[in-house]
mmCIF file of C-alpha atoms and ligand atoms in Angstrom:
data_model
loop_
_atom_site.group_PDB
_atom_site.id
_atom_site.type_symbol
_atom_site.label_atom_id
_atom_site.label_comp_id
_atom_site.label_asym_id
_atom_site.label_seq_id
_atom_site.Cartn_x
_atom_site.Cartn_y
_atom_site.Cartn_z
ATOM 1 C CA MET L 272 1.024 48.613 60.896
ATOM 2 C CA ARG L 273 -0.971 51.325 59.494
ATOM 3 C CA ASN L 274 -3.148 49.265 57.667
ATOM 4 C CA LYS L 275 -3.916 47.503 60.970
ATOM 5 C CA THR L 276 -4.664 51.286 62.321
ATOM 6 C CA TYR L 277 -7.190 52.169 59.298
ATOM 7 C CA LEU L 278 -9.266 48.384 59.749
ATOM 8 C CA LEU L 279 -9.574 48.753 63.317
ATOM 9 C CA LEU L 280 -10.864 52.920 62.508
ATOM 10 C CA SER L 281 -13.514 51.914 60.138
ATOM 11 C CA PHE L 282 -14.968 48.992 62.013
ATOM 12 C CA VAL L 283 -15.448 51.265 65.004
ATOM 13 C CA LEU L 284 -16.752 54.291 62.778
ATOM 14 C CA VAL L 285 -18.949 51.708 60.962
ATOM 15 C CA HIS L 286 -20.482 50.032 64.261
ATOM 16 C CA TRP L 287 -20.455 53.193 66.452
ATOM 17 C CA GLY L 288 -22.354 56.041 64.823
ATOM 18 C CA CYS L 289 -21.620 56.318 61.259
ATOM 19 C CA GLN L 290 -23.863 53.266 60.090
ATOM 20 C CA GLU L 291 -26.920 54.343 59.332
ATOM 21 C CA THR L 292 -29.368 53.539 61.539
ATOM 22 C CA PRO L 293 -32.373 51.993 60.219
ATOM 23 C CA SER L 294 -36.097 53.690 61.154
ATOM 24 C CA ILE L 295 -39.445 53.534 59.658
ATOM 25 C CA LEU L 296 -39.169 57.590 58.082
ATOM 26 C CA ILE L 297 -41.631 57.063 56.000
ATOM 27 C CA ASP L 298 -45.186 55.704 55.969
ATOM 28 C CA LYS L 299 -46.196 54.841 52.187
ATOM 29 C CA ASN L 300 -46.662 51.619 49.900
ATOM 30 C CA LEU L 301 -44.084 50.601 47.791
ATOM 31 C CA LYS L 302 -45.816 51.473 44.053
ATOM 32 C CA GLU L 303 -46.065 55.002 45.626
ATOM 33 C CA VAL L 304 -42.687 55.659 45.983
ATOM 34 C CA ALA L 305 -41.002 53.152 43.252
ATOM 35 C CA THR L 306 -40.560 55.008 39.513
ATOM 36 C CA PHE L 307 -40.712 51.904 37.844
ATOM 37 C CA PRO L 308 -42.848 48.655 38.168
ATOM 38 C CA ILE L 309 -43.223 47.035 41.163
ATOM 39 C CA GLY L 310 -43.840 43.463 41.465
ATOM 40 C CA LEU L 311 -44.699 40.501 43.251
ATOM 41 C CA ALA L 312 -44.564 36.623 42.513
ATOM 42 C CA VAL L 313 -48.124 35.666 44.016
ATOM 43 C CA GLN L 314 -49.770 32.098 43.744
ATOM 44 C CA ALA L 315 -53.593 31.707 42.212
ATOM 45 C CA ASN L 316 -54.995 30.594 45.554
ATOM 46 C CA TYR L 317 -53.523 33.380 47.922
ATOM 47 C CA LEU L 318 -55.136 36.018 45.823
ATOM 48 C CA THR L 319 -58.261 34.691 47.515
ATOM 49 C CA ASN L 320 -57.613 35.594 50.965
ATOM 50 C CA LEU L 321 -58.342 39.137 51.443
ATOM 51 C CA ARG L 322 -56.568 40.726 53.085
ATOM 52 C CA TYR L 323 -53.330 39.058 51.176
ATOM 53 C CA SER L 324 -55.321 40.959 47.832
ATOM 54 C CA LYS L 325 -55.497 43.883 49.829
ATOM 55 C CA THR L 326 -51.593 43.858 50.460
ATOM 56 C CA VAL L 327 -50.800 43.164 46.949
ATOM 57 C CA LEU L 328 -53.707 45.774 45.618
ATOM 58 C CA GLU L 329 -52.074 48.885 48.095
ATOM 59 C CA GLU L 330 -48.584 48.240 47.598
ATOM 60 C CA PHE L 331 -47.704 46.831 43.910
ATOM 61 C CA ASN L 332 -48.688 47.099 40.358
ATOM 62 C CA SER L 333 -47.129 44.095 38.527
ATOM 63 C CA LEU L 334 -47.748 40.484 39.156
ATOM 64 C CA THR L 335 -45.632 37.183 38.332
ATOM 65 C CA ALA L 336 -47.291 33.540 38.875
ATOM 66 C CA GLU L 337 -45.061 32.280 41.238
ATOM 67 C CA ARG L 338 -45.499 28.580 39.585
ATOM 68 C CA GLU L 339 -48.882 28.689 37.573
ATOM 69 C CA MET L 340 -47.669 29.707 34.783
ATOM 70 C CA LYS L 341 -45.067 26.427 34.354
ATOM 71 C CA GLN L 342 -45.328 24.285 32.040
ATOM 72 C CA ASN L 343 -45.951 21.349 34.192
ATOM 73 C CA VAL L 344 -48.835 23.407 36.013
ATOM 74 C CA LEU L 345 -50.053 24.732 32.326
ATOM 75 C CA MET L 346 -49.773 21.130 30.579
ATOM 76 C CA PRO L 347 -50.104 18.374 33.041
ATOM 77 C CA GLU L 348 -50.662 15.540 30.813
ATOM 78 C CA PRO L 349 -50.542 15.307 27.053
ATOM 79 C CA ASN L 350 -52.394 17.405 24.673
ATOM 80 C CA THR L 351 -54.004 18.824 27.635
ATOM 81 C CA TYR L 352 -53.864 22.615 28.600
ATOM 82 C CA ASN L 353 -54.885 23.448 32.341
ATOM 83 C CA TRP L 354 -55.175 27.529 32.182
ATOM 84 C CA ILE L 355 -57.588 27.882 35.024
ATOM 85 C CA TYR L 356 -54.547 29.052 37.903
ATOM 86 C CA ALA L 357 -53.043 31.387 35.413
ATOM 87 C CA ASP L 358 -56.483 32.697 33.768
ATOM 88 C CA SER L 359 -57.604 33.430 37.353
ATOM 89 C CA ILE L 360 -54.551 35.584 37.788
ATOM 90 C CA ILE L 361 -54.658 37.593 34.549
ATOM 91 C CA ALA L 362 -58.159 38.373 35.996
ATOM 92 C CA PHE L 363 -56.894 39.715 38.642
ATOM 93 C CA ALA L 364 -54.549 41.583 37.086
ATOM 94 C CA GLU L 365 -56.980 42.592 34.545
ATOM 95 C CA ARG L 366 -59.431 43.289 37.069
ATOM 96 C CA HIS L 367 -56.842 45.799 38.572
ATOM 97 C CA GLN L 368 -54.813 47.143 36.024
ATOM 98 C CA MET L 369 -51.639 45.375 37.030
ATOM 99 C CA ARG L 370 -49.064 44.559 34.432
ATOM 100 C CA VAL L 371 -48.368 40.979 34.448
ATOM 101 C CA HIS L 372 -45.071 39.473 34.126
ATOM 102 C CA GLY L 373 -44.735 35.898 32.505
ATOM 103 C CA HIS L 374 -42.495 33.284 34.237
ATOM 104 C CA THR L 375 -41.749 31.255 32.503
ATOM 105 C CA LEU L 376 -42.172 29.266 28.729
ATOM 106 C CA LEU L 377 -39.348 26.714 29.737
ATOM 107 C CA TRP L 378 -37.252 25.754 32.374
ATOM 108 C CA HIS L 379 -35.772 22.788 33.403
ATOM 109 C CA SER L 380 -37.172 22.124 36.364
ATOM 110 C CA SER L 381 -41.062 22.474 35.539
ATOM 111 C CA ILE L 382 -40.754 20.101 32.840
ATOM 112 C CA PRO L 383 -43.930 17.782 33.356
ATOM 113 C CA TYR L 384 -43.300 14.060 33.664
ATOM 114 C CA TRP L 385 -44.733 12.741 30.873
ATOM 115 C CA LEU L 386 -42.620 14.933 28.599
ATOM 116 C CA ASP L 387 -39.232 13.682 30.211
ATOM 117 C CA LEU L 388 -40.879 10.311 28.837
ATOM 118 C CA PHE L 389 -41.891 11.531 25.228
ATOM 119 C CA GLN L 390 -40.964 8.591 22.971
ATOM 120 C CA GLY L 391 -41.108 10.637 20.028
ATOM 121 C CA THR L 392 -38.533 11.766 17.858
ATOM 122 C CA ASP L 393 -36.481 15.291 18.294
ATOM 123 C CA ALA L 394 -38.183 16.122 15.335
ATOM 124 C CA GLU L 395 -41.686 15.952 16.482
ATOM 125 C CA PHE L 396 -40.436 16.934 20.394
ATOM 126 C CA GLU L 397 -39.173 20.327 18.879
ATOM 127 C CA THR L 398 -42.679 20.492 17.480
ATOM 128 C CA LEU L 399 -43.894 20.051 20.842
ATOM 129 C CA ILE L 400 -42.018 22.591 22.388
ATOM 130 C CA LYS L 401 -42.612 25.282 19.451
ATOM 131 C CA THR L 402 -46.385 24.395 19.845
ATOM 132 C CA TYR L 403 -46.379 24.733 23.244
ATOM 133 C CA ILE L 404 -44.410 28.164 23.482
ATOM 134 C CA GLN L 405 -46.747 29.541 20.588
ATOM 135 C CA THR L 406 -50.260 28.013 22.392
ATOM 136 C CA VAL L 407 -49.104 30.090 25.593
ATOM 137 C CA VAL L 408 -47.371 33.130 24.320
ATOM 138 C CA SER L 409 -50.716 33.600 21.764
ATOM 139 C CA ARG L 410 -53.372 32.939 24.392
ATOM 140 C CA TYR L 411 -51.799 36.013 26.861
ATOM 141 C CA ALA L 412 -50.818 37.965 24.020
ATOM 142 C CA GLY L 413 -52.190 41.627 24.545
ATOM 143 C CA LYS L 414 -52.412 40.866 27.916
ATOM 144 C CA ILE L 415 -48.792 39.973 29.528
ATOM 145 C CA THR L 416 -46.301 42.507 28.836
ATOM 146 C CA SER L 417 -43.143 40.588 29.040
ATOM 147 C CA TRP L 418 -41.963 37.212 29.620
ATOM 148 C CA ASP L 419 -39.399 34.987 30.486
ATOM 149 C CA VAL L 420 -39.065 32.913 27.374
ATOM 150 C CA VAL L 421 -36.020 30.481 29.516
ATOM 151 C CA ASN L 422 -35.284 30.034 32.430
ATOM 152 C CA GLU L 423 -31.692 29.043 33.635
ATOM 153 C CA ALA L 424 -30.119 27.849 30.647
ATOM 154 C CA PHE L 425 -26.550 27.493 31.590
ATOM 155 C CA GLU L 426 -24.773 25.511 33.952
ATOM 156 C CA ASP L 427 -23.321 26.740 37.158
ATOM 157 C CA GLU L 428 -19.718 25.094 36.060
ATOM 158 C CA GLY L 429 -17.999 26.341 32.906
ATOM 159 C CA GLY L 430 -20.339 28.260 31.372
ATOM 160 C CA GLU L 431 -21.891 25.489 29.401
ATOM 161 C CA LEU L 432 -25.456 25.103 28.230
ATOM 162 C CA ARG L 433 -26.864 22.984 30.616
ATOM 163 C CA ASN L 434 -27.162 19.435 29.937
ATOM 164 C CA SER L 435 -31.440 19.763 30.127
ATOM 165 C CA LEU L 436 -34.246 17.781 27.907
ATOM 166 C CA PHE L 437 -34.629 20.784 25.496
ATOM 167 C CA GLN L 438 -30.816 21.234 25.161
ATOM 168 C CA ARG L 439 -30.713 17.108 24.492
ATOM 169 C CA ARG L 440 -33.598 16.893 22.250
ATOM 170 C CA ILE L 441 -33.358 20.093 20.220
ATOM 171 C CA GLY L 442 -29.391 21.179 20.409
ATOM 172 C CA ASP L 443 -27.870 23.683 21.889
ATOM 173 C CA ASP L 444 -29.701 26.295 19.250
ATOM 174 C CA TYR L 445 -33.024 25.945 21.338
ATOM 175 C CA VAL L 446 -32.846 29.319 23.572
ATOM 176 C CA ALA L 447 -32.507 30.541 20.316
ATOM 177 C CA LYS L 448 -35.536 28.614 18.848
ATOM 178 C CA CYS L 449 -37.624 29.551 21.937
ATOM 179 C CA PHE L 450 -36.882 33.466 21.485
ATOM 180 C CA GLN L 451 -38.096 33.543 18.004
ATOM 181 C CA TRP L 452 -41.153 30.585 18.085
ATOM 182 C CA ALA L 453 -42.254 33.375 20.838
ATOM 183 C CA ARG L 454 -41.687 36.668 18.858
ATOM 184 C CA GLU L 455 -43.353 34.756 15.692
ATOM 185 C CA ALA L 456 -46.510 34.099 18.001
ATOM 186 C CA ASP L 457 -46.805 37.973 19.950
ATOM 187 C CA PRO L 458 -44.751 40.496 18.130
ATOM 188 C CA ASP L 459 -45.131 43.541 20.809
ATOM 189 C CA VAL L 460 -44.325 41.288 23.924
ATOM 190 C CA LEU L 461 -40.841 41.455 25.555
ATOM 191 C CA LEU L 462 -38.493 38.624 25.716
ATOM 192 C CA PHE L 463 -35.873 37.952 28.474
ATOM 193 C CA TYR L 464 -34.215 35.662 29.214
ATOM 194 C CA ASN L 465 -34.257 35.269 33.149
ATOM 195 C CA ASP L 466 -31.320 33.419 35.380
ATOM 196 C CA TYR L 467 -29.692 33.313 38.929
ATOM 197 C CA GLY L 468 -25.752 33.796 39.988
ATOM 198 C CA LEU L 469 -25.368 35.743 36.677
ATOM 199 C CA VAL L 470 -23.695 38.740 39.500
ATOM 200 C CA TRP L 471 -21.652 36.005 41.492
ATOM 201 C CA ASN L 472 -20.652 33.504 38.564
ATOM 202 C CA LYS L 473 -17.971 34.847 36.121
ATOM 203 C CA SER L 474 -18.498 31.460 33.777
ATOM 204 C CA LYS L 475 -21.795 32.027 33.798
ATOM 205 C CA CYS L 476 -22.508 35.710 33.331
ATOM 206 C CA GLU L 477 -19.488 35.305 30.660
ATOM 207 C CA ALA L 478 -21.818 32.359 28.917
ATOM 208 C CA VAL L 479 -24.497 34.557 28.755
ATOM 209 C CA ILE L 480 -22.237 37.607 27.411
ATOM 210 C CA LYS L 481 -22.027 35.204 25.017
ATOM 211 C CA MET L 482 -25.272 34.099 24.027
ATOM 212 C CA LEU L 483 -26.191 38.024 23.792
ATOM 213 C CA ASP L 484 -23.350 38.218 21.275
ATOM 214 C CA ASP L 485 -24.787 35.212 19.455
ATOM 215 C CA PHE L 486 -28.240 36.178 19.157
ATOM 216 C CA GLU L 487 -27.260 40.062 17.876
ATOM 217 C CA ASN L 488 -24.902 38.629 15.347
ATOM 218 C CA ASN L 489 -27.936 35.539 13.821
ATOM 219 C CA ASN L 490 -30.672 38.662 14.597
ATOM 220 C CA ILE L 491 -32.745 36.631 17.258
ATOM 221 C CA PRO L 492 -34.667 38.599 19.116
ATOM 222 C CA ILE L 493 -34.627 39.778 22.745
ATOM 223 C CA ASP L 494 -35.442 42.914 25.238
ATOM 224 C CA GLY L 495 -34.493 41.940 28.978
ATOM 225 C CA ILE L 496 -32.011 39.926 31.411
ATOM 226 C CA GLY L 497 -33.658 38.804 34.499
ATOM 227 C CA LEU L 498 -31.335 39.064 37.443
ATOM 228 C CA GLN L 499 -33.297 36.431 39.957
ATOM 229 C CA MET L 500 -31.429 37.887 43.013
ATOM 230 C CA HIS L 501 -31.872 35.153 45.553
ATOM 231 C CA ILE L 502 -29.338 37.437 47.605
ATOM 232 C CA SER L 503 -28.755 37.255 51.201
ATOM 233 C CA ASP L 504 -27.492 40.233 53.311
ATOM 234 C CA ASN L 505 -23.886 39.591 52.935
ATOM 235 C CA TYR L 506 -23.888 38.210 49.980
ATOM 236 C CA PRO L 507 -23.380 38.942 46.710
ATOM 237 C CA ARG L 508 -20.973 42.212 46.960
ATOM 238 C CA ASN L 509 -23.040 45.298 45.648
ATOM 239 C CA SER L 510 -20.035 46.663 43.699
ATOM 240 C CA ASP L 511 -20.054 43.147 42.061
ATOM 241 C CA ILE L 512 -24.229 43.348 41.705
ATOM 242 C CA GLU L 513 -23.393 47.247 39.937
ATOM 243 C CA LYS L 514 -20.635 45.616 37.749
ATOM 244 C CA ALA L 515 -23.313 43.000 36.573
ATOM 245 C CA VAL L 516 -25.711 45.574 35.710
ATOM 246 C CA ASP L 517 -23.176 47.804 33.899
ATOM 247 C CA LEU L 518 -22.559 45.165 31.558
ATOM 248 C CA PHE L 519 -26.303 44.068 31.100
ATOM 249 C CA VAL L 520 -27.239 48.064 30.482
ATOM 250 C CA GLU L 521 -24.234 48.858 28.368
ATOM 251 C CA ARG L 522 -26.036 45.857 26.040
ATOM 252 C CA GLY L 523 -29.071 48.378 26.116
ATOM 253 C CA LEU L 524 -31.282 45.490 27.640
ATOM 254 C CA LYS L 525 -33.780 46.145 30.043
ATOM 255 C CA ILE L 526 -33.756 45.141 33.290
ATOM 256 C CA HIS L 527 -35.393 43.188 35.653
ATOM 257 C CA PHE L 528 -34.590 42.307 39.311
ATOM 258 C CA SER L 529 -36.662 39.466 38.665
ATOM 259 C CA GLU L 530 -37.302 37.235 41.847
ATOM 260 C CA LEU L 531 -36.256 39.470 44.748
ATOM 261 C CA ASP L 532 -35.731 37.875 48.401
ATOM 262 C CA VAL L 533 -32.923 38.439 51.229
ATOM 263 C CA ARG L 534 -31.927 35.725 53.702
ATOM 264 C CA VAL L 535 -30.213 36.741 56.976
ATOM 265 C CA ASN L 536 -30.070 33.506 58.291
ATOM 266 C CA PRO L 537 -28.303 31.293 55.026
ATOM 267 C CA ASN L 538 -26.260 29.393 57.751
ATOM 268 C CA GLY L 539 -28.956 28.588 59.814
ATOM 269 C CA THR L 540 -27.779 29.676 63.017
ATOM 270 C CA ALA L 541 -30.824 31.921 64.136
ATOM 271 C CA THR L 542 -33.627 31.024 65.511
ATOM 272 C CA GLU L 543 -35.283 34.612 65.354
ATOM 273 C CA LEU L 544 -34.754 37.704 63.457
ATOM 274 C CA THR L 545 -33.265 40.158 65.280
ATOM 275 C CA GLN L 546 -33.278 43.222 64.842
ATOM 276 C CA LYS L 547 -29.832 43.123 64.274
ATOM 277 C CA LEU L 548 -30.329 40.920 60.777
ATOM 278 C CA ALA L 549 -33.277 43.127 59.992
ATOM 279 C CA GLU L 550 -31.440 46.042 59.962
ATOM 280 C CA GLN L 551 -28.838 44.688 57.791
ATOM 281 C CA GLN L 552 -31.573 43.531 55.634
ATOM 282 C CA PHE L 553 -32.175 46.816 55.303
ATOM 283 C CA ARG L 554 -29.546 48.099 54.273
ATOM 284 C CA LYS L 555 -29.019 45.207 51.373
ATOM 285 C CA VAL L 556 -32.624 46.200 49.947
ATOM 286 C CA LYS L 557 -31.652 49.974 49.880
ATOM 287 C CA ALA L 558 -28.205 49.459 48.419
ATOM 288 C CA ILE L 559 -30.161 47.298 45.661
ATOM 289 C CA THR L 560 -32.503 49.280 45.076
ATOM 290 C CA GLU L 561 -30.223 52.244 45.060
ATOM 291 C CA ILE L 562 -28.315 50.257 42.100
ATOM 292 C CA TYR L 563 -31.484 49.676 40.298
ATOM 293 C CA ASN L 564 -32.421 53.196 40.541
ATOM 294 C CA THR L 565 -28.955 54.108 38.177
ATOM 295 C CA ILE L 566 -30.432 52.138 35.389
ATOM 296 C CA PRO L 567 -32.011 54.120 32.075
ATOM 297 C CA THR L 568 -35.425 54.418 33.214
ATOM 298 C CA ALA L 569 -36.080 52.757 29.403
ATOM 299 C CA GLN L 570 -34.049 50.087 30.990
ATOM 300 C CA LYS L 571 -36.050 49.846 34.013
ATOM 301 C CA SER L 572 -38.664 47.130 33.519
ATOM 302 C CA GLY L 573 -39.227 46.828 37.520
ATOM 303 C CA ILE L 574 -38.429 44.828 40.407
ATOM 304 C CA THR L 575 -40.329 41.587 41.186
ATOM 305 C CA LEU L 576 -40.504 40.416 45.149
ATOM 306 C CA TRP L 577 -40.786 36.183 45.064
ATOM 307 C CA GLY L 578 -43.347 36.565 47.357
ATOM 308 C CA LEU L 579 -45.700 37.882 49.880
ATOM 309 C CA ARG L 580 -44.689 37.398 53.494
ATOM 310 C CA ASP L 581 -42.143 35.960 55.356
ATOM 311 C CA ASN L 582 -43.636 32.347 56.109
ATOM 312 C CA GLU L 583 -44.162 31.814 52.470
ATOM 313 C CA SER L 584 -41.441 32.456 50.996
ATOM 314 C CA TRP L 585 -39.727 28.566 48.624
ATOM 315 C CA VAL L 586 -36.290 29.446 50.672
ATOM 316 C CA LEU L 587 -38.230 27.940 53.450
ATOM 317 C CA ALA L 588 -38.369 24.513 51.998
ATOM 318 C CA HIS L 589 -35.126 25.087 49.327
ATOM 319 C CA TRP L 590 -32.906 25.804 51.883
ATOM 320 C CA GLY L 591 -34.387 23.724 54.885
ATOM 321 C CA ASN L 592 -33.737 26.507 57.512
ATOM 322 C CA LEU L 593 -35.649 29.086 59.077
ATOM 323 C CA ASP L 594 -35.724 32.651 57.408
ATOM 324 C CA TRP L 595 -37.084 35.792 56.920
ATOM 325 C CA ALA L 596 -36.331 36.967 53.372
ATOM 326 C CA LEU L 597 -39.565 39.144 52.407
ATOM 327 C CA PHE L 598 -40.749 42.724 52.848
ATOM 328 C CA PHE L 599 -43.854 40.963 55.353
ATOM 329 C CA ASP L 600 -44.039 39.454 58.272
ATOM 330 C CA GLU L 601 -46.504 36.434 58.829
ATOM 331 C CA LYS L 602 -49.438 38.893 59.877
ATOM 332 C CA TYR L 603 -48.756 41.235 56.962
ATOM 333 C CA GLU L 604 -47.094 43.747 59.124
ATOM 334 C CA ARG L 605 -44.505 45.355 56.853
ATOM 335 C CA LYS L 606 -40.816 45.010 57.898
ATOM 336 C CA LEU L 607 -37.850 47.234 57.917
ATOM 337 C CA ALA L 608 -36.912 45.709 54.829
ATOM 338 C CA HIS L 609 -39.796 47.471 52.932
ATOM 339 C CA GLN L 610 -38.739 50.600 54.336
ATOM 340 C CA GLY L 611 -35.071 50.554 53.092
ATOM 341 C CA PHE L 612 -37.045 49.895 49.886
ATOM 342 C CA LEU L 613 -38.773 53.284 50.268
ATOM 343 C CA GLN L 614 -35.788 55.084 51.339
ATOM 344 C CA ALA L 615 -33.494 54.077 48.668
ATOM 345 C CA PHE L 616 -35.738 56.907 46.478
HETATM 346 C C1 XIL M 715 -39.910 28.353 43.165
HETATM 347 C C2 XIL M 715 -41.244 28.606 43.397
HETATM 348 O O1 XIL M 715 -40.802 29.648 44.293
HETATM 349 C C3 XIL M 715 -41.784 27.561 44.351
HETATM 350 O O2 XIL M 715 -43.286 27.492 44.896
HETATM 351 C C4 XIL M 715 -41.910 26.526 43.123
HETATM 352 O O3 XIL M 715 -42.183 25.082 43.758
HETATM 353 C C5 XIL M 715 -40.761 25.775 42.562
HETATM 354 O O4 XIL M 715 -40.367 27.260 42.160
HETATM 355 N N1 XIL M 715 -36.155 30.155 40.229
HETATM 356 C C6 XIL M 715 -37.352 30.469 39.525
HETATM 357 C C7 XIL M 715 -38.424 29.863 40.215
HETATM 358 O O5 XIL M 715 -36.387 30.792 38.547
HETATM 359 O O6 XIL M 715 -39.544 29.404 39.314
HETATM 360 C C8 XIL M 715 -38.370 29.153 41.247
HETATM 361 O O7 XIL M 715 -39.851 29.670 41.805
HETATM 362 C C9 XIL M 715 -37.380 30.017 42.184
HETATM 363 C C10 XIL M 715 -36.448 30.030 42.124
#
């Protein structure tokens, strides 16, 4: 009975009065208030749009290629590199003194078609991957501050290494080898392991921690961890995000909230971004930025938004329903989510 009264009381407090009502209090750009790099995933062709690039320059100080530095784009045919798109993003960043975080040297979802069909021996495959990684890292040495070396190497269930082409051809130590190859190619670039689900998937998180232990025991270089942060307004819980962040902070790694978007329509029932949904998104963005703010300064490598405008977000095609996961609407207007970030400082 006491429990029920308590629940009722907290429900009343939260819904009538004691929960902060978001409003636009601060008229600033993200980069004006952020005490760490604030990044955006861009596509090269978007940057040629003046309205788009103006917003990017006003709000952000770090860039990541949403697609253009993935292996299927950089090496579309055997022995053939296509640098055009990646170079244009680097050139834009250089012109405007922006940081570049590289994404991603290896990912099971961006394997070029011809590599899947590769007929050579395992040793030849390994040499090809080593050469690929070292060619890309060397080309952008001094221009790219940090690289996601391997993306999403673990299965969702059971804490196993993902059964990928790289794992099958090179073996279970392929992740460690990739970090060593990247380090050989550039002694200064920061090396990150990037994945999703590390906050809510216990077996995956444990597998990554075990990998970090192995790296430490075998002197494999790694500087940071990217927590992808494709989240929803109601999931995962803030307390779980805090716990995961603490785990990686304790290990002395740099922490990147690497691919932030906050879905508000995960079950597909909404047909528009209502005030209520926008407010829920505000609260989630504010909460996770507050969590990020607790990380020691030297371990903050930044927060990267996975897209600028709601209508450009990958979540639309990926999940197949309407959503408004980003900080800007289709008209480049700032949303309450943008304000949520500002109010965390
Ligand atoms: C996505 C891009 O947003 C899409 O445009 C592309 O077609 C596929 O990749 N996790 C990652 C990112 O690490 O590279 C993915 O980006 C989104 C999920």
